Amino acid sequence: MALDRRGYLQIPQGTEGFYLDEAYRHRMLTTEVEQLLFRWGYLPAQTPVFDYYDAYAALLSEEEARKIYRLIDRDGDLLMLRWDITLFLAKQMGMILREDDLPVRVCYADTILRHQNREDISKNEFFQTGAELIGTNTLDADLEVILLLRRALQQIGVPLYYIHIGSRALFNASFGRMPKTAQQRLRRAIVLRDMQTLSTVSSERGVPAARISALRQVFSFIGDSQELERLAGALQSALLESELQQIQRLQQLHATLGRADETAPYRIDLSEIGSQSYHTGVVFQAYVDGLDTSIAAGGRYDGLYGTFGLDVPAVGFSIMLRKLQDDTDVDARFVPPVAEQAAGDDFVQRFRDAENRRRDGGSVVL
């Protein structure tokens, strides 16, 4: 019988391995980000590689469920591999947190395993480094997490990027009463900036033409807080009070970020409505030129922890470090050291010479 050679020549889609120089750069990048997170008061958490599928099934969309690797354990229980660290972390922390512990700042750096089509493998979404602020739903908490993401990207030397900030709460205020199927179509349309589909779906649900026009302008908006204020003023009569409140919150967030960080690469982008089904409030993604997907994503998820235990708000982000590795190849901090040869006529002499030079920070082989 002919052997299937795929097991020898390929690895499963949604996984990867990297070695030597590449692995060294990855480890140094991860360490650089982790040290920054520690200085901001975030302590590490480690999630399991797999968990019971049923614990998360209700939180997954059909599209998300298709990306998950599942397996059966020896007792017949259905398990899922770690597809999204935020979900696994919410369960682990939700089971142990108490009110007295809050707020809690945690960080992580670990692999994720998800199925990707062959054409999507280049997206390098295999390793997440991130942070979560658990137990507070204030504007200050949102500001802290976005600024921490900004500092992390600066720390590893990403040269040019933009952080786009939007709101799932705004989307919910506009479309939350529509059927789920309509909401799914609208979410996809807004993310793709397909305003014609937004108009079609809204019209099918009986939304007046004047309001549809206002919604098109809102969810296609990209700009700063002053421009958003002018747009909201012009559309005030067509917008709901709940929508205006969310817009005002984004204005305040963006304006404060600008005062705290004068070189702020922040844009209000109302087509950003959250990459995960559990998002509830502010959402954001970071982009660099040359990539068609974000290098980092985050947001607020105030209902997630309550699914697993203590019902507390949370906000956080994840950076896809593997996407950034090529951009840091020339950074001396991440270049592997060139090992020198130890001197000496025999092994003992070479060992002693190597030890002396290693104490001075050198990389020496025997």
mmCIF file of C-alpha atoms in Angstrom:
data_model
loop_
_atom_site.group_PDB
_atom_site.id
_atom_site.type_symbol
_atom_site.label_atom_id
_atom_site.label_comp_id
_atom_site.label_asym_id
_atom_site.label_seq_id
_atom_site.Cartn_x
_atom_site.Cartn_y
_atom_site.Cartn_z
ATOM 1 C CA MET A 1 0.000 0.000 0.000
ATOM 2 C CA ALA A 2 1.391 3.411 -0.969
ATOM 3 C CA LEU A 3 2.217 5.689 1.941
ATOM 4 C CA ASP A 4 0.560 9.101 2.185
ATOM 5 C CA ARG A 5 3.614 11.361 2.167
ATOM 6 C CA ARG A 6 1.716 14.496 3.251
ATOM 7 C CA GLY A 7 2.431 13.695 6.887
ATOM 8 C CA TYR A 8 6.159 13.869 6.134
ATOM 9 C CA LEU A 9 6.195 16.792 3.729
ATOM 10 C CA GLN A 10 3.507 19.096 5.160
ATOM 11 C CA ILE A 11 2.086 20.300 8.440
ATOM 12 C CA PRO A 12 -1.645 20.849 9.045
ATOM 13 C CA GLN A 13 -3.136 24.122 7.849
ATOM 14 C CA GLY A 14 -3.380 26.599 10.691
ATOM 15 C CA THR A 15 -0.094 25.547 12.309
ATOM 16 C CA GLU A 16 3.526 26.480 11.727
ATOM 17 C CA GLY A 17 7.065 25.900 12.896
ATOM 18 C CA PHE A 18 10.042 28.252 12.787
ATOM 19 C CA TYR A 19 13.657 27.680 13.698
ATOM 20 C CA LEU A 20 17.113 29.117 14.398
ATOM 21 C CA ASP A 21 17.475 32.758 13.277
ATOM 22 C CA GLU A 22 13.745 33.194 12.709
ATOM 23 C CA ALA A 23 12.887 31.622 16.057
ATOM 24 C CA TYR A 24 15.479 33.809 17.800
ATOM 25 C CA ARG A 25 13.956 36.989 16.370
ATOM 26 C CA HIS A 26 10.496 35.817 17.361
ATOM 27 C CA ARG A 27 11.630 35.081 20.923
ATOM 28 C CA MET A 28 13.311 38.475 21.262
ATOM 29 C CA LEU A 29 10.259 40.281 19.890
ATOM 30 C CA THR A 30 8.023 38.461 22.336
ATOM 31 C CA THR A 31 10.331 39.233 25.251
ATOM 32 C CA GLU A 32 10.470 42.914 24.304
ATOM 33 C CA VAL A 33 6.672 43.183 24.366
ATOM 34 C CA GLU A 34 6.330 41.141 27.560
ATOM 35 C CA GLN A 35 8.804 43.347 29.434
ATOM 36 C CA LEU A 36 6.778 46.406 28.433
ATOM 37 C CA LEU A 37 3.551 44.778 29.630
ATOM 38 C CA PHE A 38 5.171 43.929 32.967
ATOM 39 C CA ARG A 39 6.235 47.566 33.406
ATOM 40 C CA TRP A 40 2.615 48.619 32.897
ATOM 41 C CA GLY A 41 1.516 46.301 35.702
ATOM 42 C CA TYR A 42 0.255 43.370 33.620
ATOM 43 C CA LEU A 43 1.117 39.890 34.909
ATOM 44 C CA PRO A 44 1.260 36.741 32.768
ATOM 45 C CA ALA A 45 -1.424 34.101 32.391
ATOM 46 C CA GLN A 46 -1.133 30.716 30.698
ATOM 47 C CA THR A 47 -4.178 29.120 29.090
ATOM 48 C CA PRO A 48 -4.586 25.412 28.235
ATOM 49 C CA VAL A 49 -3.914 24.193 24.707
ATOM 50 C CA PHE A 50 -7.359 22.574 24.513
ATOM 51 C CA ASP A 51 -10.643 22.720 26.394
ATOM 52 C CA TYR A 52 -14.205 21.414 26.211
ATOM 53 C CA TYR A 53 -15.921 22.589 23.036
ATOM 54 C CA ASP A 54 -19.372 22.836 24.613
ATOM 55 C CA ALA A 55 -18.144 25.542 27.020
ATOM 56 C CA TYR A 56 -17.618 27.900 24.068
ATOM 57 C CA ALA A 57 -20.077 26.694 21.418
ATOM 58 C CA ALA A 58 -22.752 29.298 22.180
ATOM 59 C CA LEU A 59 -20.199 32.107 21.731
ATOM 60 C CA LEU A 60 -19.079 31.059 18.247
ATOM 61 C CA SER A 61 -20.497 32.179 14.940
ATOM 62 C CA GLU A 62 -20.794 29.649 12.122
ATOM 63 C CA GLU A 63 -17.723 31.125 10.444
ATOM 64 C CA GLU A 64 -15.688 30.959 13.652
ATOM 65 C CA ALA A 65 -16.770 27.382 14.346
ATOM 66 C CA ARG A 66 -15.496 26.306 10.923
ATOM 67 C CA LYS A 67 -11.976 27.493 11.781
ATOM 68 C CA ILE A 68 -11.699 25.426 14.958
ATOM 69 C CA TYR A 69 -9.801 22.153 15.203
ATOM 70 C CA ARG A 70 -11.829 19.659 17.230
ATOM 71 C CA LEU A 71 -10.984 16.247 18.655
ATOM 72 C CA ILE A 72 -12.472 13.567 20.892
ATOM 73 C CA ASP A 73 -10.773 12.667 24.169
ATOM 74 C CA ARG A 74 -10.586 9.162 25.634
ATOM 75 C CA ASP A 75 -13.807 9.694 27.564
ATOM 76 C CA GLY A 76 -15.714 10.666 24.435
ATOM 77 C CA ASP A 77 -15.884 14.405 25.200
ATOM 78 C CA LEU A 78 -15.555 16.874 22.335
ATOM 79 C CA LEU A 79 -12.549 19.168 22.745
ATOM 80 C CA MET A 80 -11.346 22.209 20.820
ATOM 81 C CA LEU A 81 -7.789 23.408 20.325
ATOM 82 C CA ARG A 82 -6.932 26.931 21.438
ATOM 83 C CA TRP A 83 -8.403 29.038 18.648
ATOM 84 C CA ASP A 84 -8.606 32.385 20.451
ATOM 85 C CA ILE A 85 -6.695 33.122 23.647
ATOM 86 C CA THR A 86 -9.238 35.706 24.831
ATOM 87 C CA LEU A 87 -11.971 33.056 25.004
ATOM 88 C CA PHE A 88 -9.804 30.560 26.867
ATOM 89 C CA LEU A 89 -8.537 33.255 29.220
ATOM 90 C CA ALA A 90 -12.075 34.429 29.982
ATOM 91 C CA LYS A 91 -13.035 30.947 31.122
ATOM 92 C CA GLN A 92 -9.928 30.413 33.246
ATOM 93 C CA MET A 93 -10.065 33.844 34.886
ATOM 94 C CA GLY A 94 -13.855 33.868 35.139
ATOM 95 C CA MET A 95 -13.778 30.748 37.297
ATOM 96 C CA ILE A 96 -11.282 32.117 39.830
ATOM 97 C CA LEU A 97 -11.892 35.879 39.979
ATOM 98 C CA ARG A 98 -13.549 37.530 42.977
ATOM 99 C CA GLU A 99 -14.823 41.075 43.368
ATOM 100 C CA ASP A 100 -11.979 41.831 45.779
ATOM 101 C CA ASP A 101 -9.421 41.016 43.048
ATOM 102 C CA LEU A 102 -10.570 43.721 40.653
ATOM 103 C CA PRO A 103 -9.268 45.336 38.599
ATOM 104 C CA VAL A 104 -6.907 42.678 37.247
ATOM 105 C CA ARG A 105 -4.307 43.214 34.523
ATOM 106 C CA VAL A 106 -3.138 40.104 32.677
ATOM 107 C CA CYS A 107 -1.000 39.456 29.616
ATOM 108 C CA TYR A 108 -0.170 36.453 27.474
ATOM 109 C CA ALA A 109 2.011 35.247 24.618
ATOM 110 C CA ASP A 110 1.164 31.936 23.014
ATOM 111 C CA THR A 111 0.301 30.021 19.884
ATOM 112 C CA ILE A 112 -3.186 29.673 18.480
ATOM 113 C CA LEU A 113 -4.362 26.881 16.213
ATOM 114 C CA ARG A 114 -7.028 27.565 13.635
ATOM 115 C CA HIS A 115 -7.815 26.247 10.182
ATOM 116 C CA GLN A 116 -7.025 28.622 7.348
ATOM 117 C CA ASN A 117 -7.503 28.258 3.631
ATOM 118 C CA ARG A 118 -4.271 27.911 1.694
ATOM 119 C CA GLU A 119 -4.632 31.420 0.275
ATOM 120 C CA ASP A 120 -4.890 32.814 3.835
ATOM 121 C CA ILE A 121 -1.814 31.122 5.313
ATOM 122 C CA SER A 122 0.327 34.185 4.575
ATOM 123 C CA LYS A 123 -1.696 36.132 7.138
ATOM 124 C CA ASN A 124 0.522 34.577 9.850
ATOM 125 C CA GLU A 125 -2.172 34.455 12.510
ATOM 126 C CA PHE A 126 -0.523 31.737 14.577
ATOM 127 C CA PHE A 127 0.808 33.559 17.631
ATOM 128 C CA GLN A 128 -0.925 36.120 19.831
ATOM 129 C CA THR A 129 0.696 38.467 22.309
ATOM 130 C CA GLY A 130 -1.731 40.613 24.223
ATOM 131 C CA ALA A 131 -3.142 42.125 27.376
ATOM 132 C CA GLU A 132 -6.477 42.456 29.151
ATOM 133 C CA LEU A 133 -7.731 44.898 31.765
ATOM 134 C CA ILE A 134 -10.504 43.130 33.677
ATOM 135 C CA GLY A 135 -13.029 44.664 36.035
ATOM 136 C CA THR A 136 -13.578 48.240 34.871
ATOM 137 C CA ASN A 137 -15.647 49.704 32.025
ATOM 138 C CA THR A 138 -14.483 53.311 32.215
ATOM 139 C CA LEU A 139 -13.175 55.491 29.426
ATOM 140 C CA ASP A 140 -9.844 55.519 31.256
ATOM 141 C CA ALA A 141 -9.609 51.740 30.879
ATOM 142 C CA ASP A 142 -10.201 51.978 27.127
ATOM 143 C CA LEU A 143 -7.573 54.707 26.890
ATOM 144 C CA GLU A 144 -5.029 52.677 28.856
ATOM 145 C CA VAL A 145 -5.350 49.619 26.651
ATOM 146 C CA ILE A 146 -5.179 51.543 23.366
ATOM 147 C CA LEU A 147 -2.138 53.505 24.558
ATOM 148 C CA LEU A 148 -0.516 50.259 25.704
ATOM 149 C CA LEU A 149 -0.979 48.804 22.228
ATOM 150 C CA ARG A 150 0.550 51.974 20.793
ATOM 151 C CA ARG A 151 3.570 51.680 23.096
ATOM 152 C CA ALA A 152 4.000 47.987 22.260
ATOM 153 C CA LEU A 153 4.156 48.726 18.532
ATOM 154 C CA GLN A 154 6.635 51.528 19.219
ATOM 155 C CA GLN A 155 8.721 49.260 21.443
ATOM 156 C CA ILE A 156 9.319 46.698 18.722
ATOM 157 C CA GLY A 157 10.030 49.353 16.120
ATOM 158 C CA VAL A 158 7.052 49.166 13.768
ATOM 159 C CA PRO A 159 7.840 52.149 11.517
ATOM 160 C CA LEU A 160 4.440 53.333 10.291
ATOM 161 C CA TYR A 161 0.992 52.208 11.326
ATOM 162 C CA TYR A 162 -2.480 53.509 12.089
ATOM 163 C CA ILE A 163 -4.884 52.468 14.816
ATOM 164 C CA HIS A 164 -8.489 52.598 13.617
ATOM 165 C CA ILE A 165 -11.068 52.981 16.392
ATOM 166 C CA GLY A 166 -14.757 52.166 16.100
ATOM 167 C CA SER A 167 -17.617 50.850 18.208
ATOM 168 C CA ARG A 168 -19.669 47.668 18.349
ATOM 169 C CA ALA A 169 -21.984 49.540 20.738
ATOM 170 C CA LEU A 170 -22.763 52.018 17.954
ATOM 171 C CA PHE A 171 -23.620 49.176 15.583
ATOM 172 C CA ASN A 172 -25.842 47.612 18.253
ATOM 173 C CA ALA A 173 -27.595 50.940 18.842
ATOM 174 C CA SER A 174 -28.341 51.208 15.122
ATOM 175 C CA PHE A 175 -29.205 47.622 14.240
ATOM 176 C CA GLY A 176 -29.542 45.673 17.483
ATOM 177 C CA ARG A 177 -33.307 45.193 17.121
ATOM 178 C CA MET A 178 -33.059 43.616 13.688
ATOM 179 C CA PRO A 179 -33.104 39.810 13.215
ATOM 180 C CA LYS A 180 -29.740 38.072 13.555
ATOM 181 C CA THR A 181 -29.586 37.207 9.870
ATOM 182 C CA ALA A 182 -30.030 40.873 8.951
ATOM 183 C CA GLN A 183 -27.401 41.886 11.501
ATOM 184 C CA GLN A 184 -24.931 39.407 10.013
ATOM 185 C CA ARG A 185 -25.459 40.831 6.534
ATOM 186 C CA LEU A 186 -25.072 44.370 7.863
ATOM 187 C CA ARG A 187 -21.896 43.585 9.792
ATOM 188 C CA ARG A 188 -20.299 42.108 6.712
ATOM 189 C CA ALA A 189 -21.440 45.033 4.562
ATOM 190 C CA ILE A 190 -20.065 47.632 6.974
ATOM 191 C CA VAL A 191 -16.699 45.897 7.371
ATOM 192 C CA LEU A 192 -16.389 45.741 3.572
ATOM 193 C CA ARG A 193 -17.644 49.340 3.319
ATOM 194 C CA ASP A 194 -20.430 48.068 1.076
ATOM 195 C CA MET A 195 -22.979 50.824 1.619
ATOM 196 C CA GLN A 196 -25.263 49.540 -1.135
ATOM 197 C CA THR A 197 -25.899 46.335 0.819
ATOM 198 C CA LEU A 198 -26.443 48.388 3.985
ATOM 199 C CA SER A 199 -29.119 50.336 2.107
ATOM 200 C CA THR A 200 -30.726 47.184 0.722
ATOM 201 C CA VAL A 201 -30.928 45.354 4.054
ATOM 202 C CA SER A 202 -32.157 48.454 5.889
ATOM 203 C CA SER A 203 -34.806 49.120 3.251
ATOM 204 C CA GLU A 204 -35.998 45.512 3.483
ATOM 205 C CA ARG A 205 -36.524 46.069 7.213
ATOM 206 C CA GLY A 206 -38.623 49.196 6.605
ATOM 207 C CA VAL A 207 -36.032 51.827 7.551
ATOM 208 C CA PRO A 208 -36.938 55.273 6.105
ATOM 209 C CA ALA A 209 -34.785 56.599 3.275
ATOM 210 C CA ALA A 210 -33.587 59.645 5.251
ATOM 211 C CA ARG A 211 -32.342 57.452 8.068
ATOM 212 C CA ILE A 212 -30.659 55.053 5.639
ATOM 213 C CA SER A 213 -28.792 58.016 4.166
ATOM 214 C CA ALA A 214 -27.635 59.039 7.644
ATOM 215 C CA LEU A 215 -26.516 55.496 8.502
ATOM 216 C CA ARG A 216 -24.513 55.285 5.275
ATOM 217 C CA GLN A 217 -22.661 58.464 6.187
ATOM 218 C CA VAL A 218 -22.044 57.303 9.747
ATOM 219 C CA PHE A 219 -20.686 53.838 8.986
ATOM 220 C CA SER A 220 -18.488 55.013 6.113
ATOM 221 C CA PHE A 221 -16.879 57.734 8.256
ATOM 222 C CA ILE A 222 -13.099 57.889 8.754
ATOM 223 C CA GLY A 223 -11.575 60.944 10.400
ATOM 224 C CA ASP A 224 -10.828 62.682 13.672
ATOM 225 C CA SER A 225 -12.984 63.730 16.614
ATOM 226 C CA GLN A 226 -13.686 67.223 15.256
ATOM 227 C CA GLU A 227 -14.829 65.879 11.891
ATOM 228 C CA LEU A 228 -17.047 63.338 13.644
ATOM 229 C CA GLU A 229 -18.562 66.088 15.784
ATOM 230 C CA ARG A 230 -19.484 68.035 12.650
ATOM 231 C CA LEU A 231 -21.017 64.949 11.036
ATOM 232 C CA ALA A 232 -23.053 64.113 14.147
ATOM 233 C CA GLY A 233 -24.317 67.683 14.299
ATOM 234 C CA ALA A 234 -25.419 67.596 10.672
ATOM 235 C CA LEU A 235 -27.215 64.262 11.128
ATOM 236 C CA GLN A 236 -28.567 64.832 14.632
ATOM 237 C CA SER A 237 -32.237 64.794 13.641
ATOM 238 C CA ALA A 238 -31.865 61.413 11.881
ATOM 239 C CA LEU A 239 -29.908 59.645 14.632
ATOM 240 C CA LEU A 240 -31.085 57.993 17.830
ATOM 241 C CA GLU A 241 -30.040 59.325 21.223
ATOM 242 C CA SER A 242 -28.219 56.048 21.908
ATOM 243 C CA GLU A 243 -26.262 56.465 18.665
ATOM 244 C CA LEU A 244 -25.315 60.036 19.531
ATOM 245 C CA GLN A 245 -24.112 58.882 22.957
ATOM 246 C CA GLN A 246 -21.779 56.302 21.420
ATOM 247 C CA ILE A 247 -20.502 58.827 18.890
ATOM 248 C CA GLN A 248 -19.830 61.295 21.700
ATOM 249 C CA ARG A 249 -17.901 58.623 23.615
ATOM 250 C CA LEU A 250 -15.705 57.999 20.569
ATOM 251 C CA GLN A 251 -15.124 61.746 20.166
ATOM 252 C CA GLN A 252 -14.013 61.992 23.787
ATOM 253 C CA LEU A 253 -11.797 58.924 23.474
ATOM 254 C CA HIS A 254 -10.080 60.184 20.333
ATOM 255 C CA ALA A 255 -9.616 63.712 21.684
ATOM 256 C CA THR A 256 -8.065 62.402 24.907
ATOM 257 C CA LEU A 257 -5.722 60.095 22.986
ATOM 258 C CA GLY A 258 -4.580 63.110 20.984
ATOM 259 C CA ARG A 259 -3.800 65.082 24.139
ATOM 260 C CA ALA A 260 -1.977 62.168 25.764
ATOM 261 C CA ASP A 261 -0.010 61.252 22.650
ATOM 262 C CA GLU A 262 0.737 64.200 20.384
ATOM 263 C CA THR A 263 2.093 62.026 17.565
ATOM 264 C CA ALA A 264 -1.096 59.974 17.710
ATOM 265 C CA PRO A 265 -1.642 57.622 14.735
ATOM 266 C CA TYR A 266 -5.333 57.238 15.610
ATOM 267 C CA ARG A 267 -8.323 57.417 13.285
ATOM 268 C CA ILE A 268 -11.989 57.116 14.109
ATOM 269 C CA ASP A 269 -13.246 54.542 11.622
ATOM 270 C CA LEU A 270 -16.908 53.663 12.092
ATOM 271 C CA SER A 271 -16.621 50.687 9.745
ATOM 272 C CA GLU A 272 -14.666 49.088 12.607
ATOM 273 C CA ILE A 273 -17.393 47.235 14.487
ATOM 274 C CA GLY A 274 -15.411 44.392 16.062
ATOM 275 C CA SER A 275 -13.699 41.329 14.667
ATOM 276 C CA GLN A 276 -15.191 38.997 17.304
ATOM 277 C CA SER A 277 -18.801 38.145 18.069
ATOM 278 C CA TYR A 278 -18.307 38.884 21.789
ATOM 279 C CA HIS A 279 -17.298 42.540 21.353
ATOM 280 C CA THR A 280 -19.657 45.015 23.040
ATOM 281 C CA GLY A 281 -18.095 48.500 23.065
ATOM 282 C CA VAL A 282 -15.047 50.269 21.690
ATOM 283 C CA VAL A 283 -13.103 48.229 19.115
ATOM 284 C CA PHE A 284 -9.841 48.930 17.322
ATOM 285 C CA GLN A 285 -7.390 47.468 14.838
ATOM 286 C CA ALA A 286 -3.855 48.453 13.834
ATOM 287 C CA TYR A 287 -2.771 48.450 10.196
ATOM 288 C CA VAL A 288 0.517 48.826 8.322
ATOM 289 C CA ASP A 289 1.058 49.500 4.633
ATOM 290 C CA GLY A 290 1.493 46.393 2.525
ATOM 291 C CA LEU A 291 -0.751 44.063 4.539
ATOM 292 C CA ASP A 292 -4.418 43.518 3.745
ATOM 293 C CA THR A 293 -5.273 42.473 7.305
ATOM 294 C CA SER A 294 -4.605 44.088 10.667
ATOM 295 C CA ILE A 295 -1.475 43.442 12.730
ATOM 296 C CA ALA A 296 -3.349 43.883 16.020
ATOM 297 C CA ALA A 297 -6.957 43.933 17.142
ATOM 298 C CA GLY A 298 -8.809 44.592 20.349
ATOM 299 C CA GLY A 299 -11.867 45.931 22.012
ATOM 300 C CA ARG A 300 -14.279 45.780 24.888
ATOM 301 C CA TYR A 301 -16.203 42.622 25.786
ATOM 302 C CA ASP A 302 -18.288 43.340 28.857
ATOM 303 C CA GLY A 303 -20.483 40.239 28.657
ATOM 304 C CA LEU A 304 -17.866 37.567 28.023
ATOM 305 C CA TYR A 305 -16.636 36.826 31.545
ATOM 306 C CA GLY A 306 -20.166 36.409 32.872
ATOM 307 C CA THR A 307 -20.551 33.378 30.609
ATOM 308 C CA PHE A 308 -17.982 31.533 32.700
ATOM 309 C CA GLY A 309 -18.311 32.961 36.201
ATOM 310 C CA LEU A 310 -17.983 36.436 37.674
ATOM 311 C CA ASP A 311 -19.788 38.916 35.411
ATOM 312 C CA VAL A 312 -17.214 41.693 34.973
ATOM 313 C CA PRO A 313 -16.302 44.046 32.114
ATOM 314 C CA ALA A 314 -13.030 43.687 30.238
ATOM 315 C CA VAL A 315 -11.056 45.321 27.455
ATOM 316 C CA GLY A 316 -7.930 44.064 25.729
ATOM 317 C CA PHE A 317 -5.949 43.501 22.555
ATOM 318 C CA SER A 318 -3.857 40.920 20.715
ATOM 319 C CA ILE A 319 -0.863 41.557 18.469
ATOM 320 C CA MET A 320 -0.034 39.117 15.673
ATOM 321 C CA LEU A 321 3.729 39.298 16.159
ATOM 322 C CA ARG A 322 4.545 36.945 13.296
ATOM 323 C CA LYS A 323 3.142 39.499 10.855
ATOM 324 C CA LEU A 324 5.677 42.055 12.077
ATOM 325 C CA GLN A 325 8.768 39.892 12.132
ATOM 326 C CA ASP A 326 9.979 40.761 8.630
ATOM 327 C CA ASP A 327 9.746 44.472 9.467
ATOM 328 C CA THR A 328 12.170 44.026 12.375
ATOM 329 C CA ASP A 329 14.889 41.986 10.635
ATOM 330 C CA VAL A 330 17.277 44.967 10.549
ATOM 331 C CA ASP A 331 16.783 45.897 14.215
ATOM 332 C CA ALA A 332 19.992 44.984 16.052
ATOM 333 C CA ARG A 333 18.021 43.987 19.148
ATOM 334 C CA PHE A 334 16.474 41.079 17.275
ATOM 335 C CA VAL A 335 19.431 39.906 15.149
ATOM 336 C CA PRO A 336 20.901 36.602 16.389
ATOM 337 C CA PRO A 337 24.424 36.944 17.812
ATOM 338 C CA VAL A 338 27.316 35.580 15.763
ATOM 339 C CA ALA A 339 28.954 32.914 17.896
ATOM 340 C CA GLU A 340 32.746 33.100 18.147
ATOM 341 C CA GLN A 341 35.066 30.131 18.509
ATOM 342 C CA ALA A 342 36.641 29.606 21.923
ATOM 343 C CA ALA A 343 40.447 29.680 22.057
ATOM 344 C CA GLY A 344 42.623 26.979 23.590
ATOM 345 C CA ASP A 345 44.695 23.905 22.829
ATOM 346 C CA ASP A 346 42.359 21.466 24.569
ATOM 347 C CA PHE A 347 38.733 21.236 25.699
ATOM 348 C CA VAL A 348 39.340 22.553 29.233
ATOM 349 C CA GLN A 349 41.162 25.639 27.958
ATOM 350 C CA ARG A 350 38.445 26.298 25.395
ATOM 351 C CA PHE A 351 35.757 25.856 28.060
ATOM 352 C CA ARG A 352 37.425 28.332 30.431
ATOM 353 C CA ASP A 353 38.001 30.872 27.658
ATOM 354 C CA ALA A 354 34.371 30.564 26.567
ATOM 355 C CA GLU A 355 33.075 31.036 30.113
ATOM 356 C CA ASN A 356 35.129 34.214 30.580
ATOM 357 C CA ARG A 357 33.876 35.707 27.314
ATOM 358 C CA ARG A 358 30.270 34.665 27.984
ATOM 359 C CA ARG A 359 30.377 36.525 31.296
ATOM 360 C CA ASP A 360 31.138 39.644 29.262
ATOM 361 C CA GLY A 361 28.055 39.027 27.135
ATOM 362 C CA GLY A 362 29.638 37.198 24.216
ATOM 363 C CA SER A 363 28.242 34.223 22.342
ATOM 364 C CA VAL A 364 30.945 31.563 22.223
ATOM 365 C CA VAL A 365 31.015 27.947 21.022
ATOM 366 C CA LEU A 366 33.501 25.324 22.190
#
